[in-house]
Amino acid sequence: MNSETVSNLVTTGVGSEVAPVEVDEPSSKRLRPATSDVWNFFKKLSPDKDGVERAECKGCKKVFNAGGKRYGTSTIERHLDSCTQIKHEDIGQTIAELQLKMGSLKIDSGVARNMFAGYVVVGDKPFNMVDDRRFRNWVKYISPTLKLSSRNTIKAAIVKVHKREAAKLKKILVSIPNRICLTSDLWTSSTNEGFICLTTHFVDENWKLQSKILNFCHMPPPHTGFELSSKIITLLTEWKVDKKIFSITLDNASSNDTCVEHLKSTLDVHGSLLCGGEFFHVRCSAHILNLIVQDGMKICGDAVYKIRESIQFLRKSESRMVKFKECFEDIEGL
């Protein structure tokens, strides 16, 4: 993703109001340590002959079945409230010390920002989720000292991560001794903007097949074969792999024939294509198969049309759908 690609990043977010929920204040009858803190007052023992995990109270030395998925810590938590050999002041002191330790933990804002940027990328989340008041309140509750970044900061962090990963990929592509294969296709957005996607496929040093998107960027009109080939050559030159191409796979659009011929003549100037480019163009088998199926469907075109019209008729009314299901159940029972 170069600067052209970044300029085409568009983020959308849909906010929805949720009625506030009242939360009861916690009871202040007696301080009880959290589940993980209970073990400050108990000693874990080796399991018995049946494999049941056990724990011994450090105060009264009483042994309980505790720990593991079967027993958990609920039993020893209840004992901790009633044990006369452990001062409750000690429990409160332990909690206070733990809270002090947690409060003194320092969170690296840079690491937190990069981790959140990764979450946004992998989860395909909108940048403006960081502007949501409830989300910010949740983060503040978990870590009062963490300063949450703005949407622009997150966007900049993602671009920085992309540049770093792109540099790593470029280094790999340049260093591998073998050639790489390409696939490319055009895509039109809902706003009728054209985009081109260029993907590389190669075998790495561990003999594992890798597929990486090199570019997904805006492709302005006209989408002629010459313009497409010029764009692909520009992208390949930026990645410094224009002399390492083995083949390219495109669909069967008529403009792609012109695109391939121009690519071959340009890339093979210094004889960089194997066998003069004899194996350079690989037609998309999935597209060919789709054309075969579409052509075969013409034989039963009338039946398919009636089925589609029937489905559309049923979906327009819930009562029709209910009646159809009743008829289907009657027929199924015959």
CSV table of C-alpha atoms in Angstrom, one decimal:
chain,number,residue,atom,x,y,z
A,1,MET,CA,0.0,0.0,0.0
A,2,ASN,CA,1.7,3.2,-1.2
A,3,SER,CA,0.6,6.8,-0.6
A,4,GLU,CA,-1.9,6.4,-3.3
A,5,THR,CA,-3.5,3.5,-1.5
A,6,VAL,CA,-3.5,5.3,1.8
A,7,SER,CA,-5.3,8.3,0.4
A,8,ASN,CA,-8.1,5.9,-0.5
A,9,LEU,CA,-8.7,4.7,3.0
A,10,VAL,CA,-12.3,5.4,3.9
A,11,THR,CA,-13.7,4.7,7.3
A,12,THR,CA,-17.3,4.5,8.3
A,13,GLY,CA,-18.9,3.8,11.6
A,14,VAL,CA,-22.5,3.4,12.7
A,15,GLY,CA,-23.2,4.5,16.3
A,16,SER,CA,-26.1,3.3,18.2
A,17,GLU,CA,-27.5,4.7,21.5
A,18,VAL,CA,-27.9,2.1,24.3
A,19,ALA,CA,-29.9,2.8,27.3
A,20,PRO,CA,-27.7,3.3,30.4
A,21,VAL,CA,-27.6,0.4,32.8
A,22,GLU,CA,-27.5,1.0,36.5
A,23,VAL,CA,-24.9,-1.1,38.3
A,24,ASP,CA,-25.3,-1.9,42.0
A,25,GLU,CA,-22.5,-0.8,44.2
A,26,PRO,CA,-20.5,-3.7,45.7
A,27,SER,CA,-21.2,-4.8,49.2
A,28,SER,CA,-18.7,-3.5,51.9
A,29,LYS,CA,-19.5,-6.2,54.5
A,30,ARG,CA,-16.1,-7.8,54.4
A,31,LEU,CA,-13.1,-7.6,52.2
A,32,ARG,CA,-12.4,-10.9,50.3
A,33,PRO,CA,-9.5,-11.3,48.0
A,34,ALA,CA,-10.0,-12.2,44.4
A,35,THR,CA,-9.8,-15.8,43.3
A,36,SER,CA,-6.1,-15.6,42.4
A,37,ASP,CA,-5.3,-13.9,45.7
A,38,VAL,CA,-6.7,-16.7,47.8
A,39,TRP,CA,-3.5,-18.6,47.3
A,40,ASN,CA,-1.6,-16.1,49.4
A,41,PHE,CA,-3.3,-17.8,52.4
A,42,PHE,CA,-3.2,-21.5,51.2
A,43,LYS,CA,-0.5,-23.9,50.3
A,44,LYS,CA,-1.0,-26.2,47.3
A,45,LEU,CA,-0.5,-29.8,48.0
A,46,SER,CA,0.2,-32.7,45.7
A,47,PRO,CA,-3.0,-34.5,44.4
A,48,ASP,CA,-4.3,-37.4,46.4
A,49,LYS,CA,-4.4,-41.0,45.0
A,50,ASP,CA,-7.6,-40.2,43.0
A,51,GLY,CA,-5.9,-37.2,41.4
A,52,VAL,CA,-7.9,-34.6,43.3
A,53,GLU,CA,-6.0,-31.4,43.9
A,54,ARG,CA,-5.7,-30.2,47.5
A,55,ALA,CA,-4.8,-27.1,49.4
A,56,GLU,CA,-3.8,-26.5,53.1
A,57,CYS,CA,-4.8,-23.4,55.0
A,58,LYS,CA,-1.6,-21.6,56.2
A,59,GLY,CA,-3.5,-20.6,59.4
A,60,CYS,CA,-5.3,-23.6,60.8
A,61,LYS,CA,-3.5,-26.2,58.6
A,62,LYS,CA,-6.9,-27.7,57.5
A,63,VAL,CA,-6.8,-29.5,54.1
A,64,PHE,CA,-9.4,-28.9,51.4
A,65,ASN,CA,-10.2,-30.2,48.0
A,66,ALA,CA,-9.5,-27.1,45.9
A,67,GLY,CA,-8.1,-26.1,42.6
A,68,GLY,CA,-8.6,-27.5,39.1
A,69,LYS,CA,-11.8,-27.5,37.0
A,70,ARG,CA,-13.7,-29.7,39.4
A,71,TYR,CA,-13.4,-27.9,42.7
A,72,GLY,CA,-12.1,-24.4,41.9
A,73,THR,CA,-11.5,-22.0,44.9
A,74,SER,CA,-15.0,-21.4,46.2
A,75,THR,CA,-14.6,-23.7,49.2
A,76,ILE,CA,-11.3,-22.2,50.4
A,77,GLU,CA,-12.7,-18.7,49.8
A,78,ARG,CA,-15.6,-19.5,52.2
A,79,HIS,CA,-13.1,-21.0,54.7
A,80,LEU,CA,-11.0,-17.8,54.6
A,81,ASP,CA,-13.9,-15.8,55.9
A,82,SER,CA,-14.4,-18.1,59.0
A,83,CYS,CA,-10.8,-19.1,59.8
A,84,THR,CA,-9.8,-17.8,63.2
A,85,GLN,CA,-6.1,-18.3,62.7
A,86,ILE,CA,-5.9,-15.7,59.9
A,87,LYS,CA,-6.4,-12.1,60.8
A,88,HIS,CA,-8.7,-10.2,58.5
A,89,GLU,CA,-6.4,-7.3,58.8
A,90,ASP,CA,-3.9,-9.5,56.9
A,91,ILE,CA,-6.4,-10.1,54.2
A,92,GLY,CA,-7.0,-6.4,53.8
A,93,GLN,CA,-3.3,-5.7,53.8
A,94,THR,CA,-2.7,-8.2,51.1
A,95,ILE,CA,-5.4,-6.7,48.9
A,96,ALA,CA,-4.0,-3.2,49.5
A,97,GLU,CA,-0.5,-4.4,48.5
A,98,LEU,CA,-1.8,-6.0,45.3
A,99,GLN,CA,-3.7,-2.9,44.4
A,100,LEU,CA,-0.6,-0.8,45.0
A,101,LYS,CA,1.4,-3.1,42.8
A,102,MET,CA,-1.2,-3.0,40.0
A,103,GLY,CA,-1.4,0.8,40.2
A,104,SER,CA,2.4,1.1,39.9
A,105,LEU,CA,2.5,-1.0,36.7
A,106,LYS,CA,3.6,1.1,33.8
A,107,ILE,CA,2.0,0.6,30.4
A,108,ASP,CA,4.0,1.5,27.3
A,109,SER,CA,1.6,3.6,25.3
A,110,GLY,CA,3.5,2.9,22.1
A,111,VAL,CA,3.1,-0.9,22.5
A,112,ALA,CA,-0.5,-0.5,23.4
A,113,ARG,CA,-1.1,1.7,20.4
A,114,ASN,CA,0.5,-0.8,18.0
A,115,MET,CA,-1.4,-3.7,19.5
A,116,PHE,CA,-4.7,-1.8,19.1
A,117,ALA,CA,-3.7,-0.9,15.5
A,118,GLY,CA,-3.2,-4.6,14.8
A,119,TYR,CA,-6.6,-5.4,16.3
A,120,VAL,CA,-8.2,-2.8,14.0
A,121,VAL,CA,-6.6,-4.2,11.0
A,122,VAL,CA,-7.2,-7.9,11.7
A,123,GLY,CA,-10.7,-7.3,12.9
A,124,ASP,CA,-11.6,-4.9,10.1
A,125,LYS,CA,-12.7,-2.3,12.7
A,126,PRO,CA,-13.5,1.3,11.9
A,127,PHE,CA,-11.0,3.9,13.1
A,128,ASN,CA,-13.8,5.9,14.8
A,129,MET,CA,-14.4,3.2,17.3
A,130,VAL,CA,-11.9,5.0,19.5
A,131,ASP,CA,-14.2,8.0,19.6
A,132,ASP,CA,-17.1,6.0,21.2
A,133,ARG,CA,-17.7,7.3,24.7
A,134,ARG,CA,-18.5,3.9,26.2
A,135,PHE,CA,-15.4,2.3,24.7
A,136,ARG,CA,-13.2,5.0,26.1
A,137,ASN,CA,-14.9,4.7,29.5
A,138,TRP,CA,-14.2,0.9,29.4
A,139,VAL,CA,-10.5,1.4,28.6
A,140,LYS,CA,-10.2,4.0,31.3
A,141,TYR,CA,-11.8,1.7,33.8
A,142,ILE,CA,-9.4,-1.1,33.0
A,143,SER,CA,-6.3,1.1,32.9
A,144,PRO,CA,-6.8,4.7,34.3
A,145,THR,CA,-3.2,5.6,33.4
A,146,LEU,CA,-3.5,4.6,29.7
A,147,LYS,CA,-4.1,7.5,27.3
A,148,LEU,CA,-6.2,6.3,24.4
A,149,SER,CA,-5.1,7.5,21.0
A,150,SER,CA,-7.3,9.4,18.5
A,151,ARG,CA,-8.5,7.9,15.2
A,152,ASN,CA,-5.8,9.9,13.3
A,153,THR,CA,-3.1,8.5,15.6
A,154,ILE,CA,-4.4,5.0,15.1
A,155,LYS,CA,-4.5,5.5,11.3
A,156,ALA,CA,-0.9,6.8,11.3
A,157,ALA,CA,0.2,3.8,13.4
A,158,ILE,CA,-1.4,1.4,10.9
A,159,VAL,CA,0.3,3.1,8.0
A,160,LYS,CA,3.6,2.9,9.9
A,161,VAL,CA,3.0,-0.8,10.5
A,162,HIS,CA,2.2,-1.3,6.8
A,163,LYS,CA,5.4,0.4,5.7
A,164,ARG,CA,7.4,-1.7,8.1
A,165,GLU,CA,5.8,-5.0,6.9
A,166,ALA,CA,6.1,-3.9,3.3
A,167,ALA,CA,9.8,-3.4,3.7
A,168,LYS,CA,10.1,-6.9,5.2
A,169,LEU,CA,8.2,-8.4,2.3
A,170,LYS,CA,10.3,-6.5,-0.3
A,171,LYS,CA,13.5,-7.8,1.3
A,172,ILE,CA,12.1,-11.4,1.1
A,173,LEU,CA,11.1,-11.0,-2.5
A,174,VAL,CA,14.4,-9.6,-3.5
A,175,SER,CA,16.4,-12.2,-1.6
A,176,ILE,CA,14.7,-15.4,-2.7
A,177,PRO,CA,16.5,-17.2,-5.6
A,178,ASN,CA,13.3,-18.4,-7.3
A,179,ARG,CA,10.8,-16.5,-9.4
A,180,ILE,CA,7.3,-15.4,-8.4
A,181,CYS,CA,3.9,-15.6,-9.9
A,182,LEU,CA,1.2,-12.9,-10.0
A,183,THR,CA,-2.5,-12.7,-10.1
A,184,SER,CA,-4.4,-9.4,-10.7
A,185,ASP,CA,-8.0,-8.3,-11.0
A,186,LEU,CA,-10.0,-5.1,-11.2
A,187,TRP,CA,-12.7,-4.3,-8.6
A,188,THR,CA,-15.3,-1.6,-8.7
A,189,SER,CA,-16.5,0.0,-5.4
A,190,SER,CA,-20.1,1.0,-4.5
A,191,THR,CA,-19.2,4.5,-5.6
A,192,ASN,CA,-18.1,3.2,-9.1
A,193,GLU,CA,-14.4,3.8,-8.4
A,194,GLY,CA,-12.0,1.4,-10.0
A,195,PHE,CA,-9.4,-0.5,-8.0
A,196,ILE,CA,-6.7,-2.9,-9.0
A,197,CYS,CA,-5.4,-5.7,-6.8
A,198,LEU,CA,-2.0,-7.3,-7.4
A,199,THR,CA,-1.0,-10.4,-5.5
A,200,THR,CA,2.2,-12.4,-5.5
A,201,HIS,CA,2.6,-16.1,-5.0
A,202,PHE,CA,5.9,-17.7,-4.2
A,203,VAL,CA,7.6,-20.6,-2.4
A,204,ASP,CA,9.7,-19.3,0.6
A,205,GLU,CA,13.0,-20.7,1.9
A,206,ASN,CA,11.0,-23.3,4.0
A,207,TRP,CA,9.3,-24.6,0.8
A,208,LYS,CA,5.9,-23.2,1.9
A,209,LEU,CA,3.6,-21.5,-0.6
A,210,GLN,CA,3.1,-17.8,0.3
A,211,SER,CA,0.5,-15.5,-1.1
A,212,LYS,CA,0.8,-11.7,-0.4
A,213,ILE,CA,-1.1,-8.7,-1.6
A,214,LEU,CA,1.4,-6.3,-3.1
A,215,ASN,CA,-1.0,-3.5,-3.9
A,216,PHE,CA,-4.7,-2.7,-3.7
A,217,CYS,CA,-4.9,0.8,-5.1
A,218,HIS,CA,-7.0,3.2,-7.2
A,219,MET,CA,-7.1,2.5,-10.9
A,220,PRO,CA,-8.4,5.6,-12.7
A,221,PRO,CA,-10.1,5.2,-16.1
A,222,PRO,CA,-9.7,4.3,-18.9
A,223,HIS,CA,-9.3,0.6,-18.0
A,224,THR,CA,-7.7,-0.4,-21.3
A,225,GLY,CA,-5.1,-3.1,-21.7
A,226,PHE,CA,-2.3,-0.6,-22.2
A,227,GLU,CA,-3.2,1.3,-19.1
A,228,LEU,CA,-3.6,-1.8,-17.0
A,229,SER,CA,-0.2,-3.1,-18.1
A,230,SER,CA,1.5,0.3,-17.4
A,231,LYS,CA,0.0,0.3,-13.9
A,232,ILE,CA,1.2,-3.3,-13.2
A,233,ILE,CA,4.7,-2.5,-14.5
A,234,THR,CA,4.9,0.6,-12.3
A,235,LEU,CA,3.9,-1.5,-9.2
A,236,LEU,CA,6.4,-4.3,-10.0
A,237,THR,CA,9.2,-1.8,-10.4
A,238,GLU,CA,8.4,-0.2,-7.0
A,239,TRP,CA,8.7,-3.7,-5.5
A,240,LYS,CA,11.9,-4.4,-7.5
A,241,VAL,CA,10.6,-7.7,-8.8
A,242,ASP,CA,10.1,-6.8,-12.4
A,243,LYS,CA,12.9,-9.2,-13.4
A,244,LYS,CA,11.7,-12.1,-11.3
A,245,ILE,CA,8.3,-12.8,-12.8
A,246,PHE,CA,7.4,-16.2,-14.0
A,247,SER,CA,3.7,-15.9,-14.8
A,248,ILE,CA,0.6,-13.8,-14.4
A,249,THR,CA,-3.0,-15.0,-14.1
A,250,LEU,CA,-5.8,-12.8,-15.4
A,251,ASP,CA,-9.4,-13.4,-16.3
A,252,ASN,CA,-10.6,-13.7,-19.9
A,253,ALA,CA,-11.6,-10.1,-20.4
A,254,SER,CA,-10.7,-8.9,-23.9
A,255,SER,CA,-8.6,-6.0,-22.5
A,256,ASN,CA,-6.4,-8.5,-20.7
A,257,ASP,CA,-5.1,-9.9,-23.9
A,258,THR,CA,-3.7,-6.5,-24.8
A,259,CYS,CA,-2.4,-6.1,-21.3
A,260,VAL,CA,-0.5,-9.4,-21.4
A,261,GLU,CA,1.1,-8.6,-24.8
A,262,HIS,CA,2.3,-5.3,-23.5
A,263,LEU,CA,3.6,-6.8,-20.3
A,264,LYS,CA,5.6,-9.5,-22.2
A,265,SER,CA,7.1,-7.0,-24.6
A,266,THR,CA,8.2,-4.7,-21.7
A,267,LEU,CA,9.4,-7.3,-19.2
A,268,ASP,CA,11.2,-9.4,-21.8
A,269,VAL,CA,13.4,-6.5,-23.1
A,270,HIS,CA,16.5,-8.0,-21.4
A,271,GLY,CA,15.3,-11.6,-21.7
A,272,SER,CA,14.1,-11.7,-18.1
A,273,LEU,CA,11.1,-14.0,-19.0
A,274,LEU,CA,11.6,-17.7,-19.2
A,275,CYS,CA,11.4,-19.2,-22.7
A,276,GLY,CA,10.6,-15.8,-24.1
A,277,GLY,CA,7.4,-15.6,-22.1
A,278,GLU,CA,5.9,-18.8,-23.4
A,279,PHE,CA,4.5,-19.7,-20.0
A,280,PHE,CA,3.9,-16.1,-18.9
A,281,HIS,CA,0.1,-15.8,-19.4
A,282,VAL,CA,-2.0,-18.3,-17.3
A,283,ARG,CA,-5.7,-17.9,-17.9
A,284,CYS,CA,-7.9,-18.1,-14.8
A,285,SER,CA,-9.4,-21.6,-14.6
A,286,ALA,CA,-12.2,-20.4,-12.2
A,287,HIS,CA,-13.3,-17.8,-14.7
A,288,ILE,CA,-13.3,-20.3,-17.5
A,289,LEU,CA,-15.3,-22.7,-15.4
A,290,ASN,CA,-17.8,-20.0,-14.6
A,291,LEU,CA,-18.3,-19.2,-18.3
A,292,ILE,CA,-18.9,-22.9,-19.0
A,293,VAL,CA,-21.5,-23.1,-16.3
A,294,GLN,CA,-23.2,-19.9,-17.4
A,295,ASP,CA,-23.3,-21.2,-21.0
A,296,GLY,CA,-24.7,-24.5,-19.8
A,297,MET,CA,-27.4,-22.7,-17.7
A,298,LYS,CA,-28.9,-21.3,-20.9
A,299,ILE,CA,-30.3,-24.7,-21.7
A,300,CYS,CA,-32.5,-24.6,-18.6
A,301,GLY,CA,-32.8,-20.8,-18.6
A,302,ASP,CA,-36.7,-20.8,-18.6
A,303,ALA,CA,-36.8,-23.1,-15.5
A,304,VAL,CA,-34.2,-21.0,-13.6
A,305,TYR,CA,-36.1,-17.8,-14.4
A,306,LYS,CA,-39.4,-19.2,-13.1
A,307,ILE,CA,-37.6,-20.5,-9.9
A,308,ARG,CA,-36.1,-17.1,-9.3
A,309,GLU,CA,-39.4,-15.3,-9.9
A,310,SER,CA,-41.1,-17.7,-7.5
A,311,ILE,CA,-38.5,-17.0,-4.8
A,312,GLN,CA,-38.9,-13.3,-5.2
A,313,PHE,CA,-42.7,-13.6,-5.0
A,314,LEU,CA,-42.5,-15.6,-1.7
A,315,ARG,CA,-40.0,-13.2,-0.1
A,316,LYS,CA,-42.2,-10.2,-0.5
A,317,SER,CA,-44.7,-11.5,2.0
A,318,GLU,CA,-44.3,-13.3,5.3
A,319,SER,CA,-47.8,-14.9,5.0
A,320,ARG,CA,-46.8,-16.3,1.6
A,321,MET,CA,-43.7,-17.8,3.1
A,322,VAL,CA,-45.7,-19.4,5.9
A,323,LYS,CA,-48.2,-20.8,3.5
A,324,PHE,CA,-45.4,-22.1,1.3
A,325,LYS,CA,-43.7,-23.9,4.3
A,326,GLU,CA,-47.1,-25.5,5.2
A,327,CYS,CA,-47.5,-26.8,1.6
A,328,PHE,CA,-43.9,-28.1,1.6
A,329,GLU,CA,-44.5,-30.0,4.9
A,330,ASP,CA,-47.6,-31.5,3.4
A,331,ILE,CA,-45.8,-32.6,0.3
A,332,GLU,CA,-42.8,-33.9,2.2
A,333,GLY,CA,-45.1,-36.2,4.2
A,334,LEU,CA,-46.4,-37.9,1.0
